[in-house]
Coordinates of C-alpha atoms and ligand atoms in Angstrom, one line a residue:
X28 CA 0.0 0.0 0.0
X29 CA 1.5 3.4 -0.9
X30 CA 1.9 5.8 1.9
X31 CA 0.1 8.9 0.4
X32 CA -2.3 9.5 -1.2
X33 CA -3.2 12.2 -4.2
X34 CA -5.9 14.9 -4.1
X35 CA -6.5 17.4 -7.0
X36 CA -8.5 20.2 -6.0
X37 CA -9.3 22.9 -8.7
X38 CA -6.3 21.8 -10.9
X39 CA -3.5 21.1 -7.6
X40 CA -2.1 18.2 -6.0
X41 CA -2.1 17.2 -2.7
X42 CA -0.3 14.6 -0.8
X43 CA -2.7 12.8 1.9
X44 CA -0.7 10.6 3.8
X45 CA -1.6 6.8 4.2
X46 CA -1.7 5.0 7.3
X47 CA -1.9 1.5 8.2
X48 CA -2.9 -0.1 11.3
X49 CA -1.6 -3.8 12.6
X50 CA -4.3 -5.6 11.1
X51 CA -3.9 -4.1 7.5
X52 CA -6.9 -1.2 7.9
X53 CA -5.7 1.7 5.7
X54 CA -7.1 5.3 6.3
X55 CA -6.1 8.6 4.9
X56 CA -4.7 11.0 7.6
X57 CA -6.4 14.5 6.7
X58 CA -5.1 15.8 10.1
X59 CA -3.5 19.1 8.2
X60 CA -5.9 18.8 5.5
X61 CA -7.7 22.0 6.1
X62 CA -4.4 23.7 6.4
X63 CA -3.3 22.3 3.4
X64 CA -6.4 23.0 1.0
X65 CA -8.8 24.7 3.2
X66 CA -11.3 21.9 2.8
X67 CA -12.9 19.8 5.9
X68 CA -14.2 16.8 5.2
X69 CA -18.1 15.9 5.8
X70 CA -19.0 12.5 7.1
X71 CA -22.7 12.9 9.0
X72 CA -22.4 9.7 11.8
X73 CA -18.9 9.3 11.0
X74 CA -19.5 6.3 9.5
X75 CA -16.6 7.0 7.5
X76 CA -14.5 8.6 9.9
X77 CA -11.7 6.9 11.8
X78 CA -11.6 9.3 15.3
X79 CA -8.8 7.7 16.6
X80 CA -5.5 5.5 16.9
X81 CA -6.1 2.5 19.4
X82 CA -4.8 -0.8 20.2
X83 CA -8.2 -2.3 22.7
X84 CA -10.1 -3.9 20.1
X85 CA -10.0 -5.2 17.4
X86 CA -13.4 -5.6 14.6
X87 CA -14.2 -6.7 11.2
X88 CA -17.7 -6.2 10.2
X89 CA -17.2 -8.1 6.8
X90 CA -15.6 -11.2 8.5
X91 CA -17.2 -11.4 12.1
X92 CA -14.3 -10.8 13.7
X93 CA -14.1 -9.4 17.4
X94 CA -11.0 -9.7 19.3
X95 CA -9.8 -7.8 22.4
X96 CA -6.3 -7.0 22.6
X97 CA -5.4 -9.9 20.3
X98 CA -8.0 -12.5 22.0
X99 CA -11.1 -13.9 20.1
X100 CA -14.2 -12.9 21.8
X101 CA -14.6 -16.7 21.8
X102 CA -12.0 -18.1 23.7
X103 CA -12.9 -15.0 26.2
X104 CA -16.1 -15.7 26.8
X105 CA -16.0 -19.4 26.9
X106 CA -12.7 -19.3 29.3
X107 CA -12.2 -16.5 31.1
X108 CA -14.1 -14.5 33.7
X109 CA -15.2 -10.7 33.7
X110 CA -13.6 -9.1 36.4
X111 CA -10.1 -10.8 34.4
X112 CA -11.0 -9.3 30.5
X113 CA -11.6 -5.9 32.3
X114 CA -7.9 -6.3 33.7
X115 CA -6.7 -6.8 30.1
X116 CA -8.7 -4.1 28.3
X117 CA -7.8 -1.6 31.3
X118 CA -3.8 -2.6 31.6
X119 CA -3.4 -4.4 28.1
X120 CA -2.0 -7.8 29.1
X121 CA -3.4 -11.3 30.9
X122 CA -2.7 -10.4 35.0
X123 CA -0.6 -13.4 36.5
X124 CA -2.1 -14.9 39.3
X125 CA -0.6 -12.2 41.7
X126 CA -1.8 -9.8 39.7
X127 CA -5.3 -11.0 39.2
X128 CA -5.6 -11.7 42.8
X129 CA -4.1 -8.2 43.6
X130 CA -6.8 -7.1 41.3
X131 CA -9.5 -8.7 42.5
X132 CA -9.5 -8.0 46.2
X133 CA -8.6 -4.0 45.7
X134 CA -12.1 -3.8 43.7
X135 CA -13.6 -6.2 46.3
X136 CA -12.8 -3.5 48.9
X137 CA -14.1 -0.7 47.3
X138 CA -17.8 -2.2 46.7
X139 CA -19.3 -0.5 49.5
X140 CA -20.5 3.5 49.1
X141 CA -20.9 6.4 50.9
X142 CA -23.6 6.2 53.2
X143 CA -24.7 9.1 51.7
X144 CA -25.5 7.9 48.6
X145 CA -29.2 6.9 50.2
X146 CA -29.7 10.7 51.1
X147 CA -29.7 10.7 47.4
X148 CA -30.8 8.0 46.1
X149 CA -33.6 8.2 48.3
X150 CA -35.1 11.6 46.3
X151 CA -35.5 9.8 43.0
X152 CA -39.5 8.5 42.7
X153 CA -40.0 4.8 42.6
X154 CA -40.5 4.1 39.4
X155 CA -37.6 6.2 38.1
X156 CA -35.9 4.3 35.3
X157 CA -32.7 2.9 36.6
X158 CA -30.6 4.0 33.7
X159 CA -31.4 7.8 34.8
X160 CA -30.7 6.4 38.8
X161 CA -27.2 5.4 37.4
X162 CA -25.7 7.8 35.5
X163 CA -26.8 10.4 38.1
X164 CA -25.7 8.3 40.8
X165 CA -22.2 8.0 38.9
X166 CA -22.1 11.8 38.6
X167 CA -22.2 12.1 42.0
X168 CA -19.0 10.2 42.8
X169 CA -17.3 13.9 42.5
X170 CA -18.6 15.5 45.3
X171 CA -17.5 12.0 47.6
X172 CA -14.3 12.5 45.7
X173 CA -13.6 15.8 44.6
X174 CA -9.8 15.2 43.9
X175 CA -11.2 13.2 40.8
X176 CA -12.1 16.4 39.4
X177 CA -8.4 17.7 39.3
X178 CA -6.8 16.6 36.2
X179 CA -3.1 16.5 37.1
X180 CA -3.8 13.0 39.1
X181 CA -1.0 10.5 39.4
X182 CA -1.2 6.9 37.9
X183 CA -2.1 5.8 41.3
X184 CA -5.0 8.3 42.2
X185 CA -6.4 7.5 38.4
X186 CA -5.8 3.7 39.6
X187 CA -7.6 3.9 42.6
X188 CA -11.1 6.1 40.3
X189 CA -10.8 2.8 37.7
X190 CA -11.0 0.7 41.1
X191 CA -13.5 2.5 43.2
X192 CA -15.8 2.5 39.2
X193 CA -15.1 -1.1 38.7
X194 CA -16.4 -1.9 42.4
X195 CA -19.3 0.4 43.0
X196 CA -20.9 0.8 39.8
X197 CA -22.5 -2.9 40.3
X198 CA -23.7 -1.7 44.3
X199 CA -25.4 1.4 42.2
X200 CA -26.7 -0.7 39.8
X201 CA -28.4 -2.9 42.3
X202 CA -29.5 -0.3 44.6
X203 CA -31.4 1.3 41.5
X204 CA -33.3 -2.4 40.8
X205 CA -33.8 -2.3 44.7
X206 CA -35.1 0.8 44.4
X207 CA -37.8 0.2 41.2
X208 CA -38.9 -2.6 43.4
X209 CA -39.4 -0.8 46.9
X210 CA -37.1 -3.8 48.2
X211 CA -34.6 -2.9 51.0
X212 CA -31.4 -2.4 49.7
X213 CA -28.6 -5.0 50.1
X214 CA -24.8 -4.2 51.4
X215 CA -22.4 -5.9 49.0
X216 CA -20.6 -8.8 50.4
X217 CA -16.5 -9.1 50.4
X218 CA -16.8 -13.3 50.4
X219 CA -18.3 -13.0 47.0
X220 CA -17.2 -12.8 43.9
X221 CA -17.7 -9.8 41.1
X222 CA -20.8 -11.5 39.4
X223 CA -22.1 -13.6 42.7
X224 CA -21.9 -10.5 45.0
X225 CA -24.2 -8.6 41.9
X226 CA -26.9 -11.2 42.1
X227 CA -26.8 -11.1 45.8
X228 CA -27.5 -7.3 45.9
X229 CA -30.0 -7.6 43.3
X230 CA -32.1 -10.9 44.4
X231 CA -31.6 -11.2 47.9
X232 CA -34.5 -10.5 50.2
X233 CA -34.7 -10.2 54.4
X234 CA -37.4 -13.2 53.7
X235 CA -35.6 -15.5 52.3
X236 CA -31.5 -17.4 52.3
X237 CA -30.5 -16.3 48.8
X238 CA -28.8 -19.0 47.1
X239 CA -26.1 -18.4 44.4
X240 CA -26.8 -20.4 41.3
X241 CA -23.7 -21.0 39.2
X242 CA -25.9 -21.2 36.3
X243 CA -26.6 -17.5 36.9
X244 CA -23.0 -16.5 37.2
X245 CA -21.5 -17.9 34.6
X246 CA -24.2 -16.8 32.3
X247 CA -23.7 -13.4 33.5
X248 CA -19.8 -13.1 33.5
X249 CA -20.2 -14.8 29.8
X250 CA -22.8 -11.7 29.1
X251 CA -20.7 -9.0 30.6
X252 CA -17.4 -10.4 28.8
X253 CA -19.5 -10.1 25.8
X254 CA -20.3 -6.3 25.9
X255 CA -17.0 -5.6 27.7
X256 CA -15.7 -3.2 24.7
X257 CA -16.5 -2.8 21.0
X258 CA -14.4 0.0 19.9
X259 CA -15.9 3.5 18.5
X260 CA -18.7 3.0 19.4
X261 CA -21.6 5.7 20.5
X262 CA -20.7 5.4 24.1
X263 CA -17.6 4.9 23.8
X264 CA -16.8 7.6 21.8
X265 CA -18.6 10.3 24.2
X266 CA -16.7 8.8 27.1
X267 CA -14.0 9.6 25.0
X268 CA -14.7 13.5 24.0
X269 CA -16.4 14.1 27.1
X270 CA -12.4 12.6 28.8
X271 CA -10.9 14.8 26.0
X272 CA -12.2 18.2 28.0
X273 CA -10.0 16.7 31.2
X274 CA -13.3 16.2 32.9
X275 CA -13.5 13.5 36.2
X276 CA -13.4 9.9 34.6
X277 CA -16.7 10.1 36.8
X278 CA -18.4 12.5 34.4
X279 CA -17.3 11.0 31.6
X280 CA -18.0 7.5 32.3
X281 CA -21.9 8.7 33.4
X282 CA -22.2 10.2 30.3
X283 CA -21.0 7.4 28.4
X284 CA -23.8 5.8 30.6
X285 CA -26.6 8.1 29.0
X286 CA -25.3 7.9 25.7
X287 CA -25.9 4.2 25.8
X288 CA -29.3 4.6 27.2
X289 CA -30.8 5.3 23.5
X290 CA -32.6 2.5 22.3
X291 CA -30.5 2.9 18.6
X292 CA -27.9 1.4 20.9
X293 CA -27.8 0.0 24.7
X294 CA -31.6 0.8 24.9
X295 CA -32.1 -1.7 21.9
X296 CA -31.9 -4.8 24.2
X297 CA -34.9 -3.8 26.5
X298 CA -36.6 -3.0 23.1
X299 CA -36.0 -6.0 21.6
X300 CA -37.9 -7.7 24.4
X301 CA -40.5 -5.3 24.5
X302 CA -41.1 -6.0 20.5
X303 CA -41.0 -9.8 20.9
X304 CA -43.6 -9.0 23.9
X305 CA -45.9 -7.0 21.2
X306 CA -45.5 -10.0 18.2
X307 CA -47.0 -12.0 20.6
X308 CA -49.7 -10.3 21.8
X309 CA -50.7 -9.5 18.8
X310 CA -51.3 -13.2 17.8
X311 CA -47.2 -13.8 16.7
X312 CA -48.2 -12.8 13.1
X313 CA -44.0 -12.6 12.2
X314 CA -44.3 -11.7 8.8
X315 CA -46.6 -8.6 9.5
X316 CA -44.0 -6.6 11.9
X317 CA -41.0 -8.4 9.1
X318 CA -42.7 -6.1 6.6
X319 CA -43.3 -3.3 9.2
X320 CA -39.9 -3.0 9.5
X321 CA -39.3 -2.4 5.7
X322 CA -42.1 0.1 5.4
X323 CA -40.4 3.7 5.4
X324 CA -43.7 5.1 6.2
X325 CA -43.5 3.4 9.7
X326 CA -41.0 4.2 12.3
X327 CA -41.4 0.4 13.3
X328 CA -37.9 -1.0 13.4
X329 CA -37.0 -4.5 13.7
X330 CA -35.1 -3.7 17.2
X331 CA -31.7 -6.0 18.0
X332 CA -31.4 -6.4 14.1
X333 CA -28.7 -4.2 11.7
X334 CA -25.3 -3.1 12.7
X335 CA -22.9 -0.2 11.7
X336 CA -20.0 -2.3 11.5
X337 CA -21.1 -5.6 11.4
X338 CA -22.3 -6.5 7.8
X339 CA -22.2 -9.8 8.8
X340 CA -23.2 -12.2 11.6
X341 CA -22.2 -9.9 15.0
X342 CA -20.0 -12.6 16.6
X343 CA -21.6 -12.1 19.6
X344 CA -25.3 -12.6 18.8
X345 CA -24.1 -16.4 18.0
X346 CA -22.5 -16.9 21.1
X347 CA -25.8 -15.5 23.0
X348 CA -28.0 -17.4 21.0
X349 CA -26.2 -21.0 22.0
X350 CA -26.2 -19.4 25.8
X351 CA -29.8 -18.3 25.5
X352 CA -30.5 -22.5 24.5
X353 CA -28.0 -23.7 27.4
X354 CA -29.1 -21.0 30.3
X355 CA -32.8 -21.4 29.3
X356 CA -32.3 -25.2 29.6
X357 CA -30.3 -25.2 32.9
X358 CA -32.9 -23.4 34.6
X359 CA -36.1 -25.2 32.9
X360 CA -37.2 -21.9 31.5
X361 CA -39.9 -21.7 28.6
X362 CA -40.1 -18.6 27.3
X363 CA -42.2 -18.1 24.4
X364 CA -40.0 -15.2 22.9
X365 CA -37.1 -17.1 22.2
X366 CA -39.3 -19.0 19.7
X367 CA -40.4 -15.9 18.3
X368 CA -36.6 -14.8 18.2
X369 CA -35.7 -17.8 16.1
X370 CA -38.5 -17.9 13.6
X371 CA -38.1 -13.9 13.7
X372 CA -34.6 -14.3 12.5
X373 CA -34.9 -17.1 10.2
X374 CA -37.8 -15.3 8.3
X375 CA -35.7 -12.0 8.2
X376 CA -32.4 -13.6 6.9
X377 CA -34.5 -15.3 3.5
X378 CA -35.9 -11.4 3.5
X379 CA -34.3 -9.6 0.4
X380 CA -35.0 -6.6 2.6
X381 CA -32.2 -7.3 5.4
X382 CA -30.4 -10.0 3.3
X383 CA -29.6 -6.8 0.6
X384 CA -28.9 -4.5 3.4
X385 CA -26.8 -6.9 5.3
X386 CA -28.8 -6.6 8.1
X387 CA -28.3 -9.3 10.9
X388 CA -29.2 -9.8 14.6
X389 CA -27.0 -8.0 16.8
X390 CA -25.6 -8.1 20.8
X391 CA -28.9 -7.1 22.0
X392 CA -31.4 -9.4 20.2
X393 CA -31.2 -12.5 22.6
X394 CA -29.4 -10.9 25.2
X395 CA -32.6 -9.7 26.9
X396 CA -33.8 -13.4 26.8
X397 CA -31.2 -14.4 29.0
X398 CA -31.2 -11.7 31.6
X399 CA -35.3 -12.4 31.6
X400 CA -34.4 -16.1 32.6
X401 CA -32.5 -14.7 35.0
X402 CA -34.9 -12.7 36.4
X403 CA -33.8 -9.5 35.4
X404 CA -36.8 -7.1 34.7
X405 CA -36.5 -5.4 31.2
X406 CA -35.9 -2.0 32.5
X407 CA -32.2 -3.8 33.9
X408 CA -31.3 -4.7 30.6
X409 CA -29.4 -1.8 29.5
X410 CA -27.9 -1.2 33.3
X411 CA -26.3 -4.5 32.6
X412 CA -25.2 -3.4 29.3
X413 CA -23.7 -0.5 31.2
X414 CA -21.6 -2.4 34.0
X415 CA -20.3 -5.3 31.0
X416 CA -19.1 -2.0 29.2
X417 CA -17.5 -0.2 31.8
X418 CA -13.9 -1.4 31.4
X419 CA -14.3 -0.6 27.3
X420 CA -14.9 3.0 28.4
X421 CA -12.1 3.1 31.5
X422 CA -9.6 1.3 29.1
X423 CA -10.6 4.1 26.0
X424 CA -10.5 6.8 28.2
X425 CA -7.3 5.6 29.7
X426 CA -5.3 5.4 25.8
X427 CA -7.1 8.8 24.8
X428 CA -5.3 10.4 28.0
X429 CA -1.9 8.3 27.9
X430 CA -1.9 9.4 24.5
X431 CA -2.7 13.2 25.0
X432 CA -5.2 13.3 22.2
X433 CA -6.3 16.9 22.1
X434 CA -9.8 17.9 23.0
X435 CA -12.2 16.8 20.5
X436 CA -14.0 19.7 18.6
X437 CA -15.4 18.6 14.7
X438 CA -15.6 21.1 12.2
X439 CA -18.9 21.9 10.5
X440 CA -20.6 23.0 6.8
X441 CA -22.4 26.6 7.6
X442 CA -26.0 26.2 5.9
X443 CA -27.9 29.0 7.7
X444 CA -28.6 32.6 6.5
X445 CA -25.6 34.8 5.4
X446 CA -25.2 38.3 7.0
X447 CA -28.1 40.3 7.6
X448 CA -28.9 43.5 10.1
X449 CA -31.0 43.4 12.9
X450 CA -34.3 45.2 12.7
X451 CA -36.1 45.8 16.2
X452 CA -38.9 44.7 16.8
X453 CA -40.4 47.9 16.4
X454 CA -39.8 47.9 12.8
X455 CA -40.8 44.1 12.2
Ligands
LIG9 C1 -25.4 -1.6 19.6 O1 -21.7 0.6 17.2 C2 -21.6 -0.4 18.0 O2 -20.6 -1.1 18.1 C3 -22.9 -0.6 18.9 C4 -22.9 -1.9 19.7 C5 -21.8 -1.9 20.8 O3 -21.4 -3.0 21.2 O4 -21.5 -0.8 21.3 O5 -22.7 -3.0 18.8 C6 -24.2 -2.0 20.4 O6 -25.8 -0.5 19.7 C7 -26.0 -2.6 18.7 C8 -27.1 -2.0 17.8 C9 -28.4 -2.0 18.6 N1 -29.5 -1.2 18.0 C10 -30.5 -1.8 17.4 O7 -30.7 -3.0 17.3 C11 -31.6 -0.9 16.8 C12 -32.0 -1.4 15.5 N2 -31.0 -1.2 14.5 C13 -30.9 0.0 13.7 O8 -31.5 1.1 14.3 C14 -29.6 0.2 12.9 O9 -29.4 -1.0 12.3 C15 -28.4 0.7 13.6 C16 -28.7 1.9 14.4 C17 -27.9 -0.4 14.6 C18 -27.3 1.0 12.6 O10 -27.8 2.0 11.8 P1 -26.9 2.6 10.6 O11 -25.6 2.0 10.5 O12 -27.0 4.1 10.7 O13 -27.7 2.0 9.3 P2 -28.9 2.8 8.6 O14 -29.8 3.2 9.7 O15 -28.3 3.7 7.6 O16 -29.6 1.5 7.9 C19 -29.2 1.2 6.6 C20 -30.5 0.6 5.9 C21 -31.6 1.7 6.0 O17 -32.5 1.4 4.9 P3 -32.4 2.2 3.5 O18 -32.4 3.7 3.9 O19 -31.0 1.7 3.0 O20 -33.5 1.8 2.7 O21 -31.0 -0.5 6.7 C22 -32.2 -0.2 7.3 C23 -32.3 1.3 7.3 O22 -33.7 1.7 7.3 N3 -32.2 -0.7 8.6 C24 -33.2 -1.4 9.2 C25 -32.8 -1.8 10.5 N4 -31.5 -1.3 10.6 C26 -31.2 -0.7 9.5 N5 -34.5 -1.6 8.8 C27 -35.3 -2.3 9.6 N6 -34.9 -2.8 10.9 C28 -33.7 -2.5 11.3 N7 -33.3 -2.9 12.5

């Protein structure tokens, strides 16, 4: 590949340099190209536009391909275990043993928050959605820690933030479940592990010896490995502008957190449910919403189904789908809407509709089946999107500020009125 590139504007040559990244992607670099020429580039949704230089994951929407730092989402999720992949994304390498255990116990004893936290938590109404209780929640870490704020930390003190995120995040999470349901809230345990001590918070209840079901845990370390990071994403990329401004890893990690909330993106998994809910109820006539979804006319999309990247399979939606079969089995679980999911999907892939538009199911589409079977209400879904991507967003922000990117601030095309004088309103 050569390493510019040639652009003729009225009559002149430019030389764009090439770049190429480890696993062969080329881009043009058009960092001076405005200097150069005086021309931005336009790209609405960046869909086009490569925003950064990173070495966390790695994608290939033709091929299927997800890997993270080197490793196949595969052998991830069938081997390791969350709280180890978030080690590798943050700090870019397998922990040893010491490391790992090191690891493991510092976030263990950082689980608890401030007691104040209730005062607050306590003003939010009942049924307040849990995604709004988190990221406001989150937010607030900088007034328990307000040296987060300064951006001149040491390693360490940004060490200790990635710690005290990875840790309390899931206490948050489960306090805002707590919450929806009026149940007391549970203190996290320190003889439990990451995903056990979660389900403890959530399920257990003054009434009753909760039990932990390794069924349950494995399925949910498999499900937060899965959404652990996925490059540029929506999210991801505000947690990485937001970072850019030198804001508190706090603030930009909760608004990374309402970024995800849209249902174009995190939000899609509690809508895919919520769709399969409304096929059903409305006799399971599959075909009808299949051609609702191609109708421009009607906002009605097929939720947990196209991709950005992915024009083929989205790795992870086959690993879901054989966990959704195993979990479902384990726990003697039949729920109707995985059948609609399957016929849903086979009828959509022999669709010229999504077949020509490359259109396949994504993370989300069975992921809400297994968190259901779990006995996670819908309105969790995207909460547990939220704490599976957490180390994605600590890891990006981490390169973006080891990297001293500069603040991030697009350019624009003008389309608005040219100069014109003000008239009072006297006079209008
Ligand atoms: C996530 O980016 C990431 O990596 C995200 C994510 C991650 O891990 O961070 O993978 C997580 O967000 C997964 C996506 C979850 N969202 C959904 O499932 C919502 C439903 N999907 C669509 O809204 C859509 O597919 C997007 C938003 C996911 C992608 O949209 P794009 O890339 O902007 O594509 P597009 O809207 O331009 O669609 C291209 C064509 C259009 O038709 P035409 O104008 O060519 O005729 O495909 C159509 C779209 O109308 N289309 C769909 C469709 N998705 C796209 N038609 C019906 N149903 C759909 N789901």
């Amino acid at each position: 590949m050569a390493d510019t590139a040639q652009l003729i504007i009225d009559g002149k040559t430019y030389e764009i340099p090439v770049i190429t990244g480890s696993e062969g992607e080329n881009a043009l670099d058009i960092s001076s190209l405005r200097a150069q020429t005086g021309y931005v580039t336009l790209d609405i949704g960046y869909k086009n536009t490569g925003a950064t230089k990173s070495a966390i994951t790695f994608l290939d929407g033709e091929k299927g391909i997800l890997r993270y730092r080197g490793y196949p989402i595969e052998q991830l999720a069938e081997q390791s275990e969350f709280l180890e992949v978030a080690y590798l994304l943050i700090f870019g390498k397998l922990p040893s043993k010491e490391e790992y255990d090191e690891f493991k116990t510092a976030v263990t004893m950082h689980t608890l928050v401030h007691e104040d936290t209730r005062v607050i938590f306590d003003g939010f109404p009942t049924n307040s959605h849990p995604m709004g209780v988190l990221s406001s929640l989150v937010s607030s870490l900088t007034a328990f820690y307000p040296k987060s704020i300064d951006p001149g930390r040491t390693p360490d003190q940004i060490n200790r933030t990635i710690v005290r995120l990875l840790a309390k995040i899931p206490t948050i999470a489960a306090w805002a479940y707590k919450g929806e349901m009026g149940h007391p809230l549970n203190y996290p345990r320190n003889d439990l592990d990451y995903c056990s001590n979660f389900l403890y918070m959530m399920f257990s209840l003054p009434t009753t010896k909760y039990e932990i079901d390794p069924v349950l845990v494995d399925a949910m370390n498999k499900l937060l490995i899965l959404h652990a990071d996925h490059e540029q994403n929506c999210s991801t990329s505000t947690v990485r502008i937001v970072g850019s401004s030198h804001t508190s890893l706090y603030t930009a990690i909760a608004a990374g957190i309402n970024a995800l909330w849209g249902p174009l993106h995190g939000g899609a998994n509690q809508a895919v449910i919520e769709m399969l809910e409304a096929i059903r109820e409305d006799g399971g006539d599959i075909q009808k919403y299949v051609k609702k979804a191609q109708d421009k006319n009607d906002p009605f999309r097929l939720m947990g189904f196209g991709h950005r990247v992915y024009k083929n399979f989205d790795p992870r939606a086959k690993i879901i789908k054989k966990a959704a079969d195993d979990v479902l089995s384990k726990l003697g679980v039949d729920d109707p809407c995985l059948d609609i999911a399957k016929e849903l999907e086979e009828i959509a892939l022999k669709d010229p509709y999504f077949v020509d538009r490359n259109l396949y199911p994504n993370v989300d589409f069975y992921s809400g089946i297994i968190y259901r079977a779990m006995g996670i209400p819908t309105e969790m879904f995207t909460v547990m999107f939220a704490l599976g991507r957490l180390p994605g967003w600590i890891a990006q922000w981490k390169e973006m500020r080891e990297n001293q990117e500069p603040i991030g601030r697009p350019r624009q095309i003008y389309t608005g009125e040219t100069e014109r004088d003000y008239v009072p309103i006297s006079k209008r």
